Coordinates of C-alpha atoms in Angstrom, one line a residue:
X1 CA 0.0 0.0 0.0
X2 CA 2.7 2.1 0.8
X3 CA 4.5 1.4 -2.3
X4 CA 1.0 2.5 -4.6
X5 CA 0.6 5.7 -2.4
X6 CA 4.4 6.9 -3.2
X7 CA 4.2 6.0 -6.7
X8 CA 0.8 8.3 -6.9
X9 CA 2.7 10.9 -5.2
X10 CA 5.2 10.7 -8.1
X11 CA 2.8 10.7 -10.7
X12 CA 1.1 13.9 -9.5
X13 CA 4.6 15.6 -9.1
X14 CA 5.0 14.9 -12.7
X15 CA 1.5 16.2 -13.9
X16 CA 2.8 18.9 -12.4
X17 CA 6.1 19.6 -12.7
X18 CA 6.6 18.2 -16.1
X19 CA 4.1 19.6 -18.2
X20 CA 4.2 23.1 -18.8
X21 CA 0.9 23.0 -20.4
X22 CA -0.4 21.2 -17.4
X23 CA 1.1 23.3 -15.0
X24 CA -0.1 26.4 -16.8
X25 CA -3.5 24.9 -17.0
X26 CA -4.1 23.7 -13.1
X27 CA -2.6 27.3 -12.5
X28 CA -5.0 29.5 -13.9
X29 CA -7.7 27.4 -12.6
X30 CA -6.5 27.9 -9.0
X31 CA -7.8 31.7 -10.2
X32 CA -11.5 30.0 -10.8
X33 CA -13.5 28.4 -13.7
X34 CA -12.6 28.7 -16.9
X35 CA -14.9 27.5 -20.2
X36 CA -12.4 26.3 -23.2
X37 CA -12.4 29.3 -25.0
X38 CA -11.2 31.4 -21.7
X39 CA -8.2 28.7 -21.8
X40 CA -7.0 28.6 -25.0
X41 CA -6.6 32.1 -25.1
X42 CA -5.1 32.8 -21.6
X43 CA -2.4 30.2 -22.1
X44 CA -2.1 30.6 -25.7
X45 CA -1.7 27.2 -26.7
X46 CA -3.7 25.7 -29.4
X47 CA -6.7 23.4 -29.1
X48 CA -5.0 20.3 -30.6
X49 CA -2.1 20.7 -27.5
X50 CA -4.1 21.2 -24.9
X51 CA -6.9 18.6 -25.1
X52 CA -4.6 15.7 -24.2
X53 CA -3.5 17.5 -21.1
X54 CA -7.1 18.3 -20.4
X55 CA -8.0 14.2 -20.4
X56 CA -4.9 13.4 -18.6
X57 CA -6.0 16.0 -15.6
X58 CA -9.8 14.6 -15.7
X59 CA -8.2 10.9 -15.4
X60 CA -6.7 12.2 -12.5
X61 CA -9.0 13.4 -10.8
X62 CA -7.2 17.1 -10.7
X63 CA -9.6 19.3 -12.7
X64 CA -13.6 18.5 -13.0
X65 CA -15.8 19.3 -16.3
X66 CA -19.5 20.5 -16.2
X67 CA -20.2 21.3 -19.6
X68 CA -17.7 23.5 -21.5
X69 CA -16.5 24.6 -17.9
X70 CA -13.7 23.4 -16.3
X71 CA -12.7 23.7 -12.3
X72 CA -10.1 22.0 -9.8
X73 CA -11.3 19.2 -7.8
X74 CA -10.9 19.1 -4.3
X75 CA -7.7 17.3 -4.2
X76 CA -6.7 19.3 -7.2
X77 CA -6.9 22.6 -5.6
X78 CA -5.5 21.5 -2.5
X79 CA -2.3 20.0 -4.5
X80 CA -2.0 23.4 -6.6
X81 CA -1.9 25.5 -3.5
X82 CA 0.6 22.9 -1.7
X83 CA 2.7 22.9 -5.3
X84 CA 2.3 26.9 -5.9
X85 CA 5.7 27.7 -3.3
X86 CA 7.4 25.3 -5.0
X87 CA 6.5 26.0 -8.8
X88 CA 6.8 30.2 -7.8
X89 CA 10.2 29.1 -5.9
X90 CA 11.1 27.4 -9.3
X91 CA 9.8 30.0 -11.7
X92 CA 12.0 32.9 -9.7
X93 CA 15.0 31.2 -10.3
X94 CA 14.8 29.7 -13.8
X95 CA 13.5 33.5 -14.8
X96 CA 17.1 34.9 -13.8
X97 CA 18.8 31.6 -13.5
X98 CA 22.3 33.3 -14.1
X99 CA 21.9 36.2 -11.4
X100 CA 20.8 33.8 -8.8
X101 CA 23.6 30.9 -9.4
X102 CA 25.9 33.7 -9.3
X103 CA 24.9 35.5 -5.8
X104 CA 25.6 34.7 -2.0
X105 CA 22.2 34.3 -0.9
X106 CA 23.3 33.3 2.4
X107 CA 22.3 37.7 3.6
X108 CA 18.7 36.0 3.1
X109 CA 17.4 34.6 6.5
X110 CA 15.9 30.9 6.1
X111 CA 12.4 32.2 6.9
X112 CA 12.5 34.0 3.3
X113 CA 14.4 32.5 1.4
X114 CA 11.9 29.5 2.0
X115 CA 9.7 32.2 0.4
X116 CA 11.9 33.1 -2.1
X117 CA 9.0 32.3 -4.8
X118 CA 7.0 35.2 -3.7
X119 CA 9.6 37.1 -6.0
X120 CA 8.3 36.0 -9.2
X121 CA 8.3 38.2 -12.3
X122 CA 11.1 40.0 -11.2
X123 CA 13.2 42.0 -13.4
X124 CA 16.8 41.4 -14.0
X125 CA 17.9 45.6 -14.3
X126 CA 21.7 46.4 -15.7
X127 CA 22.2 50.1 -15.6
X128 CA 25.1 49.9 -17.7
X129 CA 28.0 52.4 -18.4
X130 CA 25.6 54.8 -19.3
X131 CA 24.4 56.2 -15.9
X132 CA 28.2 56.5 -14.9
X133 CA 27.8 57.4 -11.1
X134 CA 24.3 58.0 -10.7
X135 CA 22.4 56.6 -8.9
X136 CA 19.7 53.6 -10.4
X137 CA 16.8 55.3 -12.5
X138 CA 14.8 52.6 -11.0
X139 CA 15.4 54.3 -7.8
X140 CA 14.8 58.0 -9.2
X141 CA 11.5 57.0 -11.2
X142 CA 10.3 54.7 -8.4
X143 CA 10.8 55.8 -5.1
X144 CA 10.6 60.4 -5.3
X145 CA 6.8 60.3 -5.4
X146 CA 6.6 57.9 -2.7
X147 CA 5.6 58.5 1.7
X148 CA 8.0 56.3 2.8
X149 CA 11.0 54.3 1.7
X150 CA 13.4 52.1 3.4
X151 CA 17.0 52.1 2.0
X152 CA 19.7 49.5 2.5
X153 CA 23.1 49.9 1.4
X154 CA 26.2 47.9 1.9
X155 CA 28.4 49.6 -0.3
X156 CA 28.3 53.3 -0.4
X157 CA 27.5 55.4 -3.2
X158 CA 28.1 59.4 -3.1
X159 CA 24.8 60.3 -3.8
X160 CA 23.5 58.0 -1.0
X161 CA 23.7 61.3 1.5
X162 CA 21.8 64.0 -0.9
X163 CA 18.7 61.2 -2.5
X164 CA 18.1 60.7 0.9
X165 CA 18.3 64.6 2.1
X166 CA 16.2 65.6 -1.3
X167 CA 13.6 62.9 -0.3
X168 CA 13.2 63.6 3.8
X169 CA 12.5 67.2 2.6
X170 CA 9.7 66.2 0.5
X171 CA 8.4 64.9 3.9
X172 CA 9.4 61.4 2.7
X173 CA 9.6 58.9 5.5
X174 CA 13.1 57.5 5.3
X175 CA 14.9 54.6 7.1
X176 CA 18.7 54.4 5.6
X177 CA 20.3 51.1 7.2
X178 CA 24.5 51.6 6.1
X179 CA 27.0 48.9 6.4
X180 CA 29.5 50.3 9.0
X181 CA 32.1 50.8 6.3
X182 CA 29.6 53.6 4.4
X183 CA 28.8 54.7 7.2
X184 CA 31.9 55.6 7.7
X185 CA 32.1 57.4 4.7
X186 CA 28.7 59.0 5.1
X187 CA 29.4 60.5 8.8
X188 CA 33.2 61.5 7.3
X189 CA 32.8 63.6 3.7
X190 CA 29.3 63.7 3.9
X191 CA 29.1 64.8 7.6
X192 CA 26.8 68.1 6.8
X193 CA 24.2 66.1 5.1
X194 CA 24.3 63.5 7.4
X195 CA 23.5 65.8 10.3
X196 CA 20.9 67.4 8.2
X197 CA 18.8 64.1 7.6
X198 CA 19.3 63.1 11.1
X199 CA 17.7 66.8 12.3
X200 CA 14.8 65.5 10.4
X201 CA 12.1 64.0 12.3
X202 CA 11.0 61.8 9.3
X203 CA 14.3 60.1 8.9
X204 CA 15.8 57.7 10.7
X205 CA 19.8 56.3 9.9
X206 CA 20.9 52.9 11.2
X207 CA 24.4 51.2 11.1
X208 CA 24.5 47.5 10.8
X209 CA 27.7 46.4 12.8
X210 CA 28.2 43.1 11.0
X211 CA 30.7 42.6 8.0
X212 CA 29.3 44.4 5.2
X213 CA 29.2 40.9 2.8
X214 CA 26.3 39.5 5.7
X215 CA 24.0 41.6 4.0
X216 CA 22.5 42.2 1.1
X217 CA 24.4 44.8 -1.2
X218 CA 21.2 46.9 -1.8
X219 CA 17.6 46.8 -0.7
X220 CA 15.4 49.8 -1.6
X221 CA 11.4 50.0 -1.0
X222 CA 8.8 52.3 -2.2
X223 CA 5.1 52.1 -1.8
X224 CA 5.3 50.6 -5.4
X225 CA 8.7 48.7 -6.1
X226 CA 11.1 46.6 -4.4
X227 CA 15.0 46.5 -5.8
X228 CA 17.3 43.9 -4.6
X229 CA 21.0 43.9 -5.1
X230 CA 23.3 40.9 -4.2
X231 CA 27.1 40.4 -4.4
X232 CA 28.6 38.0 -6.1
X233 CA 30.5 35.0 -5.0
X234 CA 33.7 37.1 -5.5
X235 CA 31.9 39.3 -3.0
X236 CA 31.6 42.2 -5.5
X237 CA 28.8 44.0 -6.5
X238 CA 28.1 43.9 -10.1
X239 CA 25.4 46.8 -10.3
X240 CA 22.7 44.5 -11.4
X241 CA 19.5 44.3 -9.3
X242 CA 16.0 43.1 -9.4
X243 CA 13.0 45.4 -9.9
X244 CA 9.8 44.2 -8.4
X245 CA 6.1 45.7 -8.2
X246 CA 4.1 42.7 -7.1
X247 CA 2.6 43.6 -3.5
X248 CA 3.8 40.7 -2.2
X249 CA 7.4 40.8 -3.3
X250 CA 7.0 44.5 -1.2
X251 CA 6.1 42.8 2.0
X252 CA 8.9 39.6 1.3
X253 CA 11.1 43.1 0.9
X254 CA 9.3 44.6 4.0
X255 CA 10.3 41.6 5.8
X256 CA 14.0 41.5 5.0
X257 CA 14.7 45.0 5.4
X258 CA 13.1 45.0 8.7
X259 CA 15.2 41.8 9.5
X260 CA 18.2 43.8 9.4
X261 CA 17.1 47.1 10.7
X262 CA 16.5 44.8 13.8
X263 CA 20.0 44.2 14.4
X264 CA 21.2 47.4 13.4
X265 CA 21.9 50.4 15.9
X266 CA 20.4 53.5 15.3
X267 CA 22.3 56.7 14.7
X268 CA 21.1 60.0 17.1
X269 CA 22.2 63.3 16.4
X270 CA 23.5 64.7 19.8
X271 CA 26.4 66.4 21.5
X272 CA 28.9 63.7 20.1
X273 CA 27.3 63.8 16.4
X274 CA 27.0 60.8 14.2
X275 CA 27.8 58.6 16.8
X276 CA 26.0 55.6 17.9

């Protein structure tokens, strides 16, 4: 008995995971019934194709008919929302399968990267030698027009100090975690600034005491987009970055940032000045 229950385990991890068509289908199903014609233009696959996968399903026992509509059976639906971490988890990577076999993910706690899925569709951003030194546009068109943003950075950039001046003036609310290394260089040539966004009740500056490479090398949230930056193996950081606007890649983002700001110290501005 056993022995029958594993191999029906297999097959259904094959329906699934083997079969993109299949996959696709039980998918957008999960979102609710569908009639053929809803299908076959969703998925964009033709009739011919997807009829096969259609029996196959029904001899499972995955997806019901009733007339020309089609649904997920109970034990359909509850395999698609068991599968959905993994197939999301999968998705993620295989969308930017070099970025991520390149990067130290080990500045991703367990708990997320468990939930690493919950970044799919993000976009694999490469400001390239145009920009020169300016900051990301990503970060210029995303996160001025924004209430609040939360800024990581474990490398420091020289426009770090006045983005984040220009947006706590705007009445942004700003929470700038540095690497103790920037932070060094932000509280040293950018001293002024530094004092100036620390006089402002709307920002907040923290210093994360741990070796810069135990972070990630960039996390920046707006209402509306996530970026994530990551160092290479080498520990370098290339200047590529994901660009997210899914809601729940903003709270996975949420999450991590508030992860570290949680064993950071925060910076007060008082008679010694930019110290902690």
């Amino acid at each position: 008995m056993l022995e029958g229950a594993n191999q029906m385990k297999l097959q259904l991890v094959n329906i699934l995971l083997f079969s993109d068509n299949r996959k696709n289908l039980l998918l957008l199903l999960a979102e609710g019934p569908r009639n053929s014609d809803e299908i076959l233009d969703l998925l964009q696959v033709p009739r011919i194709s997807l009829l096969p996968h259609i029996k196959k399903l029904k001899e499972e026992g995955l997806i019901v008919q009733k007339g020309d509509v089609y649904r997920l059976s109970i034990i359909g639906d509850i395999l698609v929302k068991k599968a959905r971490p993994l197939l999301d988890a999968a998705s993620t990577f295989e969308d930017n399968d070099y970025f991520w076999s390149h990067r130290k993910l080990d500045s991703i706690p367990f708990h997320l990267l468990k939930r690493i899925g919950e970044l799919k569709g993000s976009q694999l951003v490469e400001p390239g030698l145009t920009h020169g030194f300016d900051l990301f546009p990503e970060l210029i068109n995303h996160f001025t027009g924004s209430s609040k943003v939360m800024l990581l950075f474990s490398y420091f950039h020289p426009q770090i100090p006045s983005f984040s001046l220009e947006l706590a003036k705007k009445d942004v609310k700003v929470q700038l975690i540095l690497s103790r290394d920037s932070f060094d260089r932000f509280s040293g040539d950018f001293r002024d600034t530094g004092e100036k966004i620390l006089a402002r009740k709307n920002a907040s500056v923290f210093v994360y005491a741990g070796a810069p490479l135990e972070i990630p090398a960039l996390i920046a949230i707006s209402e509306n987009a996530l970026l994530l930056g990551f160092f290479n193996k080498k520990g370098r950081f290339e200047g590529q970055y994901l660009l997210n606007l899914e809601s729940r890649a903003l709270a996975w983002g949420r999450e991590l940032f508030e992860y570290y700001m949680e064993r950071s110290d925060k910076i007060c501005l008082g008679d010694q000045k930019m110290s902690v």
